[in-house]
Coordinates of C-alpha atoms in Angstrom, one line a residue:
Chain A
M1 CA 58.9 152.7 134.9
F2 CA 56.3 150.9 137.3
E3 CA 55.3 148.6 133.9
F4 CA 58.9 147.1 134.4
F5 CA 58.5 145.9 137.8
D6 CA 55.3 143.6 136.6
V7 CA 53.9 140.1 137.7
Y8 CA 55.9 138.8 134.4
L9 CA 59.0 140.0 135.5
L10 CA 59.1 138.4 138.9
E11 CA 57.6 134.8 137.0
A12 CA 60.3 135.2 134.8
V13 CA 63.0 135.7 137.5
I14 CA 61.7 132.7 139.2
S15 CA 61.4 130.3 136.6
G16 CA 65.1 131.3 136.1
I17 CA 65.9 130.2 139.7
L18 CA 63.9 126.7 138.8
L19 CA 66.2 126.7 135.9
G20 CA 69.3 127.3 137.5
G21 CA 69.0 124.4 139.3
V22 CA 68.9 121.6 136.4
L23 CA 71.7 123.7 135.0
A24 CA 73.6 123.8 138.1
L25 CA 73.4 120.0 138.5
I26 CA 74.6 119.7 134.9
A27 CA 77.3 121.8 135.1
L28 CA 78.4 120.2 138.7
G29 CA 78.9 117.1 136.6
L30 CA 81.1 118.0 134.4
N31 CA 83.0 120.0 136.9
L32 CA 83.6 116.9 138.8
I33 CA 84.8 115.0 135.6
F34 CA 87.1 117.9 134.9
G35 CA 88.2 118.7 138.3
V36 CA 89.3 114.9 139.4
I37 CA 89.6 113.2 136.1
D38 CA 90.9 116.4 133.9
V39 CA 89.0 115.2 130.6
V40 CA 86.3 117.7 129.4
W41 CA 83.2 115.2 128.1
I42 CA 81.9 117.2 125.3
C43 CA 79.2 114.7 124.7
Y44 CA 77.6 115.0 128.6
A45 CA 74.7 116.3 126.9
E46 CA 74.7 113.4 124.4
L47 CA 74.6 111.1 127.7
I48 CA 71.7 112.9 129.3
M49 CA 69.9 112.8 126.3
I50 CA 70.6 108.8 126.1
G51 CA 69.0 109.4 130.0
M52 CA 66.1 110.9 128.8
Y53 CA 65.5 107.9 126.5
G54 CA 66.0 105.5 129.1
L55 CA 63.5 107.3 131.3
Y56 CA 61.0 107.7 128.5
Y57 CA 61.1 103.9 127.8
F58 CA 61.4 102.4 131.2
Y59 CA 58.2 104.3 132.1
S60 CA 56.0 105.0 128.8
V61 CA 57.0 101.9 126.9
Y62 CA 57.4 99.4 129.6
G63 CA 55.1 101.0 131.9
L64 CA 57.4 100.1 134.6
P65 CA 56.4 102.7 138.1
M66 CA 58.2 105.9 138.2
W67 CA 60.3 104.4 141.3
I68 CA 61.7 102.0 139.6
A69 CA 61.9 104.0 136.3
A70 CA 64.0 107.1 137.7
P71 CA 66.4 105.0 139.6
A72 CA 67.5 102.4 136.4
C73 CA 67.5 105.1 134.3
I74 CA 70.0 106.8 136.8
A75 CA 72.1 103.5 137.0
L76 CA 72.2 103.1 133.3
V77 CA 73.6 106.3 132.6
A78 CA 76.0 105.8 135.5
V79 CA 77.3 102.5 133.5
L80 CA 77.6 104.6 130.3
G81 CA 79.6 107.0 132.5
L82 CA 81.9 103.9 133.3
L83 CA 81.8 102.9 129.6
L84 CA 82.7 106.2 128.1
H85 CA 85.7 106.1 130.4
Y86 CA 86.9 102.6 130.4
I87 CA 87.0 102.4 127.1
V88 CA 87.9 106.2 125.7
I89 CA 89.3 107.8 128.1
Q90 CA 91.6 105.3 129.9
P91 CA 93.2 104.4 126.8
L92 CA 93.8 108.5 126.4
L93 CA 94.7 109.3 129.8
D94 CA 98.4 110.1 129.1
A95 CA 97.6 111.6 125.2
A96 CA 97.8 115.5 124.4
P97 CA 94.4 116.8 126.5
I98 CA 92.9 118.1 123.1
N99 CA 93.2 114.4 121.7
Q100 CA 90.7 113.2 124.8
L101 CA 88.6 116.3 124.1
L102 CA 88.2 115.3 120.3
A103 CA 87.4 111.6 121.6
T104 CA 84.3 112.4 123.6
G105 CA 83.4 114.6 120.3
G106 CA 83.3 111.5 118.5
V107 CA 81.3 110.1 121.3
L108 CA 78.7 112.5 120.9
F109 CA 78.9 112.1 117.1
F110 CA 77.9 107.9 117.6
L111 CA 75.8 108.8 120.3
Q112 CA 73.9 111.1 118.4
S113 CA 73.3 109.3 115.5
F114 CA 73.1 106.1 117.7
A115 CA 69.6 107.4 119.0
T116 CA 68.5 108.7 115.0
V117 CA 69.4 105.1 114.1
A118 CA 67.5 103.2 117.2
F119 CA 65.2 105.7 118.2
G120 CA 64.1 107.7 115.1
I121 CA 63.9 111.4 115.2
D122 CA 60.4 111.7 116.1
F123 CA 60.1 114.0 119.5
R124 CA 58.7 112.0 122.4
N125 CA 57.6 112.7 125.7
L126 CA 56.6 110.9 128.5
G127 CA 52.8 111.8 128.1
I128 CA 52.5 112.8 132.4
R129 CA 50.8 116.1 132.4
L130 CA 51.8 117.6 135.7
P131 CA 49.9 120.4 137.4
V132 CA 50.6 124.0 137.1
L133 CA 51.1 126.2 139.7
A134 CA 49.0 129.3 140.2
I135 CA 50.1 132.0 143.0
G136 CA 48.7 135.1 142.4
E137 CA 48.7 136.3 139.1
M138 CA 52.0 133.7 138.4
H139 CA 52.3 130.2 137.3
F140 CA 54.5 127.8 137.2
S141 CA 54.6 124.8 136.2
F142 CA 55.4 122.0 139.0
A143 CA 57.9 119.9 136.9
R144 CA 60.0 122.9 137.3
L145 CA 59.7 123.2 140.9
L146 CA 60.5 119.4 141.5
A147 CA 63.4 119.6 139.0
F148 CA 65.2 122.3 141.2
L149 CA 64.2 120.8 144.3
A150 CA 65.2 117.5 143.1
A151 CA 68.4 119.0 141.6
L152 CA 69.5 120.5 144.7
A153 CA 68.6 117.5 146.7
G154 CA 71.3 115.7 144.5
M155 CA 73.6 118.2 144.9
V156 CA 73.4 117.5 148.5
V157 CA 73.5 113.6 148.4
I158 CA 77.3 114.4 146.6
Y159 CA 78.1 117.3 148.9
L160 CA 78.1 114.8 151.6
F161 CA 79.2 112.0 149.6
M162 CA 82.6 114.1 149.0
T163 CA 83.0 115.2 152.3
R164 CA 81.4 112.2 154.4
T165 CA 82.9 109.1 153.1
Y166 CA 86.2 107.7 152.6
I167 CA 86.7 107.7 148.2
G168 CA 84.9 110.9 148.3
T169 CA 87.9 112.3 150.2
A170 CA 90.2 110.6 148.4
I171 CA 88.4 112.0 145.4
R172 CA 88.8 115.6 146.6
A173 CA 92.6 114.8 147.3
I174 CA 93.2 113.8 143.9
S175 CA 91.9 116.4 142.3
Q176 CA 94.5 118.9 144.2
D177 CA 97.5 116.9 143.6
R178 CA 97.5 114.2 140.6
Q179 CA 101.0 112.9 141.3
I180 CA 101.0 112.7 144.8
M181 CA 98.1 110.7 145.2
V182 CA 99.6 107.6 143.4
L183 CA 102.4 107.5 146.2
M184 CA 100.5 107.7 148.5
G185 CA 99.3 104.1 147.5
V186 CA 95.7 105.3 145.9
D187 CA 94.3 103.2 143.3
T188 CA 93.8 106.5 140.4
K189 CA 92.1 103.7 137.9
R190 CA 89.5 102.6 140.5
L191 CA 88.9 106.3 141.3
Y192 CA 88.8 107.5 137.8
L193 CA 85.9 105.1 137.4
V194 CA 83.7 105.9 140.7
T195 CA 84.1 109.4 139.7
S196 CA 82.9 108.8 135.8
A197 CA 79.9 106.3 137.1
L198 CA 79.0 109.4 139.6
G199 CA 79.6 111.8 136.9
G200 CA 76.8 109.3 134.5
A201 CA 75.0 109.0 137.9
L202 CA 74.6 113.3 137.8
A203 CA 73.5 113.1 133.8
G204 CA 70.7 110.3 134.6
L205 CA 69.4 112.7 137.1
A206 CA 69.3 115.3 135.3
A207 CA 68.2 113.6 132.6
C208 CA 64.8 112.2 134.1
L209 CA 64.3 116.3 135.3
L210 CA 64.4 117.4 131.9
V211 CA 62.5 114.6 130.1
L212 CA 59.6 115.9 132.4
Q213 CA 59.7 119.4 131.3
Y214 CA 60.8 119.0 127.4
D215 CA 60.4 116.2 124.4
V216 CA 63.3 114.2 123.3
H217 CA 64.8 113.9 120.2
P218 CA 68.0 112.9 118.9
F219 CA 69.6 116.3 119.1
V220 CA 68.0 117.5 122.1
G221 CA 71.7 117.8 123.5
L222 CA 71.9 120.7 121.5
S223 CA 69.9 122.6 122.6
F224 CA 71.4 123.4 126.3
G225 CA 74.6 121.4 126.0
P226 CA 76.5 124.6 124.5
I227 CA 75.2 126.7 127.5
T228 CA 76.6 124.4 129.9
F229 CA 80.0 124.6 128.2
L230 CA 79.8 128.2 129.3
I231 CA 78.8 127.7 132.6
V232 CA 81.4 125.6 133.7
V233 CA 84.1 128.1 131.3
L234 CA 82.8 130.6 132.8
G235 CA 82.3 129.3 136.9
G236 CA 86.2 128.2 136.1
L237 CA 86.9 124.9 135.1
G238 CA 86.3 122.2 138.2
N239 CA 85.7 125.1 140.5
F240 CA 82.0 123.9 141.8
I241 CA 80.6 126.8 143.3
G242 CA 81.6 129.1 140.0
G243 CA 80.1 126.4 138.2
F244 CA 77.0 126.7 140.9
V245 CA 76.7 130.6 141.0
A246 CA 77.3 130.7 136.9
A247 CA 74.5 128.5 136.3
F248 CA 72.2 130.5 138.2
V249 CA 73.1 133.9 136.4
F250 CA 72.9 132.3 132.9
A251 CA 69.2 130.6 133.5
E252 CA 68.4 134.1 134.5
I253 CA 69.9 135.8 131.7
I254 CA 68.0 133.1 129.3
S255 CA 64.8 133.7 131.3
L256 CA 64.8 137.2 131.3
G257 CA 66.2 137.4 127.3
G258 CA 63.3 134.6 126.6
L259 CA 60.5 137.1 128.5
Y260 CA 61.3 140.1 126.1
S261 CA 62.2 137.9 122.7
D262 CA 62.2 134.4 121.7
L263 CA 64.1 131.6 124.0
E264 CA 66.8 131.6 121.0
W265 CA 67.7 135.1 121.8
G266 CA 68.3 134.8 125.6
Y267 CA 71.1 132.1 124.7
V268 CA 72.6 134.8 122.1
L269 CA 72.6 137.2 124.9
A270 CA 73.8 134.7 127.2
F271 CA 76.6 134.6 125.0
A272 CA 77.1 137.6 124.5
F273 CA 77.4 138.0 128.2
F274 CA 79.6 135.5 128.2
I275 CA 82.2 137.1 125.8
L276 CA 82.4 140.6 128.1
M277 CA 82.8 138.6 131.3
M278 CA 85.9 137.0 129.8
F279 CA 87.0 140.4 129.3
A280 CA 86.7 141.2 133.2
R281 CA 86.9 138.0 134.8
P282 CA 88.8 135.3 132.4
Q283 CA 89.7 133.0 135.5
G284 CA 86.1 132.6 135.8
L285 CA 83.6 134.5 138.0
L286 CA 85.2 134.0 141.1
A287 CA 88.4 134.0 140.8
R288 CA 90.9 136.7 142.5
R289 CA 92.5 138.7 139.4
S290 CA 95.6 138.4 139.7
Chain B
M1 CA 113.2 119.3 92.5
N2 CA 112.7 119.2 88.7
A3 CA 111.1 116.1 88.6
R4 CA 109.0 117.1 91.9
N5 CA 107.4 119.9 89.9
L6 CA 107.2 117.8 86.7
L7 CA 105.0 115.4 88.4
L8 CA 103.1 118.3 90.2
G9 CA 102.5 120.3 86.3
I10 CA 100.9 116.5 85.2
V11 CA 98.7 116.2 88.4
A12 CA 97.3 119.8 88.2
A13 CA 96.8 119.3 84.3
A14 CA 95.3 115.9 84.7
L15 CA 93.3 117.4 87.3
I16 CA 92.0 120.5 85.2
A17 CA 91.2 118.2 82.5
L18 CA 89.2 115.6 83.8
P19 CA 86.0 117.5 83.3
F20 CA 86.3 118.1 80.1
V21 CA 87.0 114.2 78.9
Y22 CA 84.6 112.3 81.9
R23 CA 81.1 113.6 81.8
Q24 CA 79.7 111.3 84.5
P25 CA 77.5 114.3 86.1
Y26 CA 77.0 112.4 89.7
H27 CA 80.8 111.5 89.5
L28 CA 81.2 115.2 88.9
H29 CA 79.0 115.9 91.8
V30 CA 81.0 114.0 94.4
M31 CA 84.2 115.6 93.4
V32 CA 82.9 118.9 93.7
L33 CA 82.0 118.5 97.0
I34 CA 84.9 116.7 98.2
L35 CA 87.2 119.8 96.9
I36 CA 84.7 122.3 98.4
W37 CA 84.8 120.2 101.7
S38 CA 88.4 119.6 101.5
F39 CA 89.3 122.9 101.3
A40 CA 87.0 123.6 104.3
Y41 CA 89.0 120.9 106.7
T42 CA 92.3 122.5 105.2
S43 CA 91.5 125.9 106.7
W44 CA 90.5 124.0 110.2
S45 CA 93.8 122.5 110.0
V46 CA 95.7 125.4 109.0
M47 CA 94.8 126.6 112.8
G48 CA 94.8 123.1 114.0
R49 CA 98.1 121.7 113.0
F50 CA 99.1 124.4 116.1
G51 CA 96.8 122.7 118.9
L52 CA 94.4 125.5 118.7
V53 CA 91.8 123.2 118.2
S54 CA 88.5 125.3 117.2
L55 CA 85.0 123.6 117.6
G56 CA 84.0 127.0 115.8
H57 CA 84.4 126.6 112.5
G58 CA 80.7 125.5 112.0
G59 CA 80.3 129.1 113.2
F60 CA 82.1 130.6 110.4
M61 CA 81.0 128.5 107.8
G62 CA 77.6 129.5 108.6
V63 CA 78.0 132.7 108.8
G64 CA 79.9 132.6 105.3
A65 CA 77.0 131.0 103.6
Y66 CA 74.2 132.7 105.5
V67 CA 75.3 136.3 104.9
T68 CA 76.1 135.7 101.2
A69 CA 72.7 134.0 100.4
L70 CA 71.3 136.5 102.5
L71 CA 72.4 139.6 100.7
W72 CA 71.7 138.3 97.5
N73 CA 68.1 137.2 98.7
H74 CA 67.4 140.5 100.5
L75 CA 69.0 143.6 99.2
G76 CA 69.7 142.1 95.6
V77 CA 73.9 142.5 96.3
S78 CA 76.0 139.7 93.8
P79 CA 77.8 136.9 95.6
W80 CA 80.8 139.1 93.9
I81 CA 80.5 141.4 96.8
G82 CA 78.3 139.6 99.3
I83 CA 81.3 136.7 99.6
P84 CA 83.7 139.4 100.6
L85 CA 81.6 141.3 102.9
A86 CA 80.7 137.5 104.5
L87 CA 84.0 136.9 104.5
L88 CA 84.3 140.2 106.3
A89 CA 81.5 139.3 109.1
A90 CA 83.3 136.0 109.7
G91 CA 86.8 137.7 110.3
A92 CA 85.2 140.2 112.9
L93 CA 83.2 137.3 114.6
A94 CA 86.2 135.7 115.1
L95 CA 88.1 138.4 116.3
V96 CA 85.1 139.2 118.5
V97 CA 85.7 135.6 120.0
A98 CA 89.3 134.7 120.0
Y99 CA 90.9 138.4 120.9
P100 CA 89.4 138.3 124.5
C101 CA 90.6 134.0 124.7
F102 CA 94.0 135.2 123.5
R103 CA 94.2 137.9 125.9
F104 CA 93.4 136.1 128.4
R105 CA 95.1 132.8 127.5
I106 CA 91.6 130.8 127.3
I107 CA 93.6 127.9 125.7
G108 CA 93.3 124.2 125.2
H109 CA 90.1 122.9 126.9
Y110 CA 88.9 126.3 127.2
F111 CA 89.7 127.4 123.8
A112 CA 87.5 124.6 122.7
L113 CA 84.6 125.1 124.9
V114 CA 84.2 128.5 124.0
T115 CA 84.5 127.9 120.8
L116 CA 82.1 124.9 120.7
A117 CA 79.7 127.2 122.5
L118 CA 79.8 129.9 119.5
S119 CA 78.9 127.6 116.9
G120 CA 76.0 126.6 119.1
I121 CA 75.1 130.3 119.2
V122 CA 75.6 130.8 115.3
L123 CA 73.2 128.0 114.9
Q124 CA 70.7 129.6 117.3
V125 CA 71.0 132.9 115.8
I126 CA 70.6 131.4 112.5
T127 CA 67.2 129.2 113.9
A128 CA 66.1 132.4 115.9
T129 CA 65.7 134.5 112.8
R130 CA 63.7 132.5 111.2
D131 CA 61.4 135.2 109.4
Q132 CA 64.8 136.3 107.2
T133 CA 66.6 132.7 107.2
G134 CA 64.1 130.0 107.0
G135 CA 65.5 128.5 110.5
S136 CA 65.8 125.0 110.3
L137 CA 64.0 124.2 107.4
G138 CA 66.7 125.7 105.2
Y139 CA 67.8 128.2 103.1
T140 CA 67.5 128.6 99.3
P141 CA 69.3 131.3 97.1
E142 CA 66.7 132.6 94.4
R143 CA 67.6 131.1 91.2
T144 CA 68.6 133.4 88.1
K145 CA 67.6 131.7 84.9
G146 CA 70.5 129.4 83.6
S147 CA 73.9 129.9 84.4
L148 CA 74.6 134.0 85.1
L149 CA 78.0 134.8 86.3
V150 CA 77.3 138.0 88.4
A151 CA 74.7 135.8 90.2
L152 CA 77.9 133.3 90.7
Q153 CA 75.0 130.3 89.4
F154 CA 76.0 127.7 87.2
D155 CA 73.9 125.0 85.5
D156 CA 76.8 122.7 84.0
K157 CA 78.9 120.8 86.5
E158 CA 82.0 121.1 84.7
T159 CA 81.9 125.2 85.7
W160 CA 81.8 124.3 89.4
Y161 CA 84.5 121.5 89.5
L162 CA 86.7 123.9 87.9
I163 CA 86.1 127.0 90.4
A164 CA 86.4 124.1 93.5
L165 CA 89.3 123.0 92.1
A166 CA 91.0 126.2 91.9
V167 CA 89.6 127.3 95.5
W168 CA 91.3 123.9 96.8
A169 CA 94.5 124.4 94.8
A170 CA 94.5 128.3 96.7
G171 CA 94.1 126.6 100.3
L172 CA 97.1 124.2 99.4
V173 CA 99.4 126.8 98.6
I174 CA 97.9 129.1 101.7
W175 CA 98.7 125.8 103.5
Y176 CA 102.4 126.0 101.9
W177 CA 103.1 129.6 102.5
V178 CA 101.8 129.1 106.3
D179 CA 103.9 126.2 106.6
R180 CA 107.4 128.5 104.9
S181 CA 106.3 131.6 107.1
M182 CA 108.0 132.9 110.1
M183 CA 104.2 132.6 111.4
R184 CA 104.7 128.8 111.6
Y185 CA 107.7 129.0 113.5
A186 CA 106.2 131.3 115.7
M187 CA 103.2 129.4 116.2
E188 CA 105.4 125.9 117.0
A189 CA 106.7 128.0 119.9
I190 CA 103.7 129.0 121.1
S191 CA 101.7 125.4 121.2
E192 CA 105.0 124.4 122.8
D193 CA 104.9 127.3 125.6
E194 CA 103.2 130.2 125.6
D195 CA 105.6 131.9 128.2
A196 CA 108.7 130.8 127.0
A197 CA 107.5 132.3 123.5
A198 CA 106.2 135.1 124.9
A199 CA 110.1 135.8 126.4
A200 CA 111.6 135.1 123.3
G201 CA 110.1 138.5 121.3
I202 CA 106.9 136.3 120.1
N203 CA 103.7 138.9 120.1
V204 CA 101.8 135.6 121.2
T205 CA 98.0 136.8 120.9
A206 CA 98.9 139.0 117.6
E207 CA 100.2 135.6 116.4
K208 CA 97.4 133.5 117.6
L209 CA 95.0 136.3 116.0
K210 CA 96.5 136.3 112.4
I211 CA 96.0 132.4 112.2
T212 CA 92.8 132.2 113.5
L213 CA 91.5 135.3 111.2
L214 CA 92.9 134.1 108.3
S215 CA 91.3 130.1 109.2
A216 CA 88.0 131.3 110.0
V217 CA 88.6 133.6 106.6
M218 CA 88.9 130.8 104.5
T219 CA 86.2 128.6 106.2
A220 CA 83.4 131.4 105.7
L221 CA 84.5 131.1 101.8
A222 CA 83.7 127.7 102.2
G223 CA 80.6 128.0 103.5
A224 CA 79.8 130.5 100.6
L225 CA 81.0 128.4 98.0
Y226 CA 78.9 125.4 99.2
C227 CA 75.7 127.9 99.2
Q228 CA 76.2 128.8 95.6
Y229 CA 76.8 125.1 94.4
Q230 CA 74.1 123.1 96.1
M231 CA 71.5 126.2 96.1
F232 CA 70.3 125.4 99.2
I233 CA 71.4 125.6 102.8
S234 CA 70.2 124.4 106.0
P235 CA 71.2 125.1 109.6
D236 CA 72.3 121.5 110.3
T237 CA 75.0 121.4 106.9
V238 CA 76.7 124.4 107.5
S239 CA 77.0 125.4 111.2
G240 CA 76.5 124.1 114.2
I241 CA 78.6 121.7 116.6
S242 CA 77.8 118.7 114.3
V243 CA 79.7 120.3 111.3
S244 CA 82.4 121.5 113.2
L245 CA 83.3 118.0 114.7
Q246 CA 82.7 116.9 111.0
M247 CA 85.3 119.1 110.1
V248 CA 87.4 118.3 113.2
F249 CA 86.9 114.7 112.3
A250 CA 88.2 114.6 109.2
A251 CA 91.3 116.7 109.2
V252 CA 92.2 114.0 112.2
V253 CA 91.2 110.9 109.9
G254 CA 93.7 112.6 107.0
G255 CA 96.3 114.1 109.4
I256 CA 96.2 117.4 110.5
Y257 CA 100.1 118.0 110.2
V258 CA 100.7 117.4 106.4
A259 CA 98.9 119.7 103.5
L260 CA 97.1 116.8 101.7
G261 CA 95.9 115.2 104.8
P262 CA 92.2 117.2 105.4
T263 CA 92.1 116.6 101.5
V264 CA 92.3 112.6 102.2
G265 CA 90.1 112.9 105.2
A266 CA 87.1 114.9 102.7
I267 CA 87.6 111.7 100.1
I268 CA 87.3 109.5 103.0
T269 CA 84.4 110.7 104.5
I270 CA 82.4 111.8 101.6
M271 CA 82.9 108.3 99.8
L272 CA 81.9 106.5 103.1
A273 CA 78.7 108.7 103.5
E274 CA 77.9 108.4 99.7
G275 CA 78.9 104.5 99.6
L276 CA 76.1 104.2 102.3
R277 CA 73.7 106.5 100.6
I278 CA 73.8 104.4 97.9
G279 CA 74.1 101.0 99.0
F280 CA 71.3 101.4 101.7
G281 CA 69.6 104.5 101.1
T282 CA 67.1 106.2 103.4
Q283 CA 68.3 103.3 106.0
A284 CA 71.6 104.6 106.1
V285 CA 70.2 107.8 107.9
G286 CA 72.3 108.1 110.6
W287 CA 75.0 105.6 110.5
D288 CA 77.5 107.5 108.5
N289 CA 77.8 109.6 111.8
L290 CA 78.0 106.6 113.5
I291 CA 80.5 104.8 111.5
Y292 CA 82.6 108.4 111.7
G293 CA 81.7 108.8 115.3
V294 CA 83.5 105.3 115.9
L295 CA 86.5 106.0 113.5
L296 CA 87.3 109.5 115.0
V297 CA 87.6 107.6 118.9
L298 CA 89.4 104.8 117.1
F299 CA 91.8 107.1 115.1
I300 CA 92.3 109.3 117.9
I301 CA 93.5 106.2 120.2
F302 CA 95.4 104.3 117.8
L303 CA 96.3 106.7 114.7
P304 CA 96.7 110.5 116.1
K305 CA 98.5 111.5 113.1
G306 CA 96.0 110.5 110.6
I307 CA 96.1 108.1 107.7
L308 CA 98.3 110.0 105.2
G309 CA 100.6 111.4 108.2
S310 CA 101.5 108.1 109.4
L311 CA 101.9 106.6 105.9
L312 CA 104.3 109.4 104.8
E313 CA 106.1 108.9 108.2
R314 CA 106.5 105.2 107.6
M315 CA 108.0 105.9 104.1
R316 CA 110.1 108.4 105.6
A317 CA 111.8 106.9 108.4
P318 CA 113.8 104.1 106.5
G319 CA 115.6 106.9 104.9
K320 CA 116.3 108.7 108.0
S321 CA 117.2 106.5 110.5

């Protein structure tokens, strides 16, 4: 019985929390896009992948200092988000929702193979060795802690933007009633573009944080893409708080599952948990049962 | 009607006679691939045409291929028994995922995302059990010497062509059968408005489950056939999100509302991939998917009914109006 509460368990629990921060950030980006524009970007993980390459090139290849490279990377993905909306989503705004989803699926294909063609299939990393923190017998990578803190900071900035600025208020309003806001004289086109850029910027931030911990390759999006979709569906699409909670629940499952066997089984466990939760709380974690 | 049956007979006879007249192995190989993938795409569109957009079919295909191969290699079970077992496994998986989805009204976006995760998870499981499945390096069913009916392994392309042709034709027959059945009307009503359909006495969950099971089992069969024909499977070629998207892409390009649409999609995509491969060799790695991606976006924006769908509509329109 006492073996169960060992130091590795505690380490896994804390690692899970740290992982949850980044997952929550990604879920927030997806929820923002869905909540406001009513579109799911299936290619969200691939935007992050491009961002990871962006930081790799800015920092390791062109030798820019990190304080320029990271904002440049965030700006790059923000522009990508803007373009994605302008080129692909805007013409499809009146089409069936499923067509919008499939079109972003086409973008997923495009980005993946673009990365394959442009960057090759080699694994790249920044080559930064961040120190490992040792607390008692537990070891945490500094990169994870940094990622967790930066993700939290990013979410706070988004929260302030949404509640304290005029555009933020307008974005929240439009997610509540799409028709009325147009009648109120709100330029939805512009708001959608701002939201897309914001969603892209969040993906860019997530990219900067992930590339500190993981190698980047064209298919890296597939390793965390599916889990993010599970998180946002379980949290309730468009529900920010739900996505936040679900991100930490899933991160713990993956982390603890990974403790007892491979990381992949952690993902499988998370999916099994998801299916079970579908029976219990089909409308999402935080929904009240009607 | 008689003229149509005659034409159908001639086309069927020509397709069956083809490998006995024309024996160029590479071309036959491409045709077998087209037939197997056409069947897979048709399987997807059996449910996709009713607005049930599944991105989990890569998972079903992977189950079909891997269960068949694993049973043969580890337990020596003949594919003749292994394939039905694989189909059962895929059906069970479909049931486990689809039932809660349908029971609790997970539709549209939600359904697509849940099934997307499913195909991701199947890929993870295949990779995780690398001691048994070879992981991402791929897996080869053990070869017998020469052609052996029990092992469902044939050295000549002609036999495979005929098998693939038969299965493809069966897929089309199933498509027509669904098209003529009550199921079609029920499913169309459901895709328009689930509440209204339920009020009209349609068992929404049961109808959706039926069509999903049918589609998943067909897809698994396509996976098993692909495995037996290629004698090599890897997680990336038979499962995962890219395979799911590839199915959706081909079906959309050809047209999901017409029987031969997915077949047209398969012809276009496979010819494109093979053409690029021959024209540019190893340089072409990645380019085929790059072009697919752009085409998929363009098709959904400008030609959502697909090539064949739009063509047929244009041919019929002047007569009707």
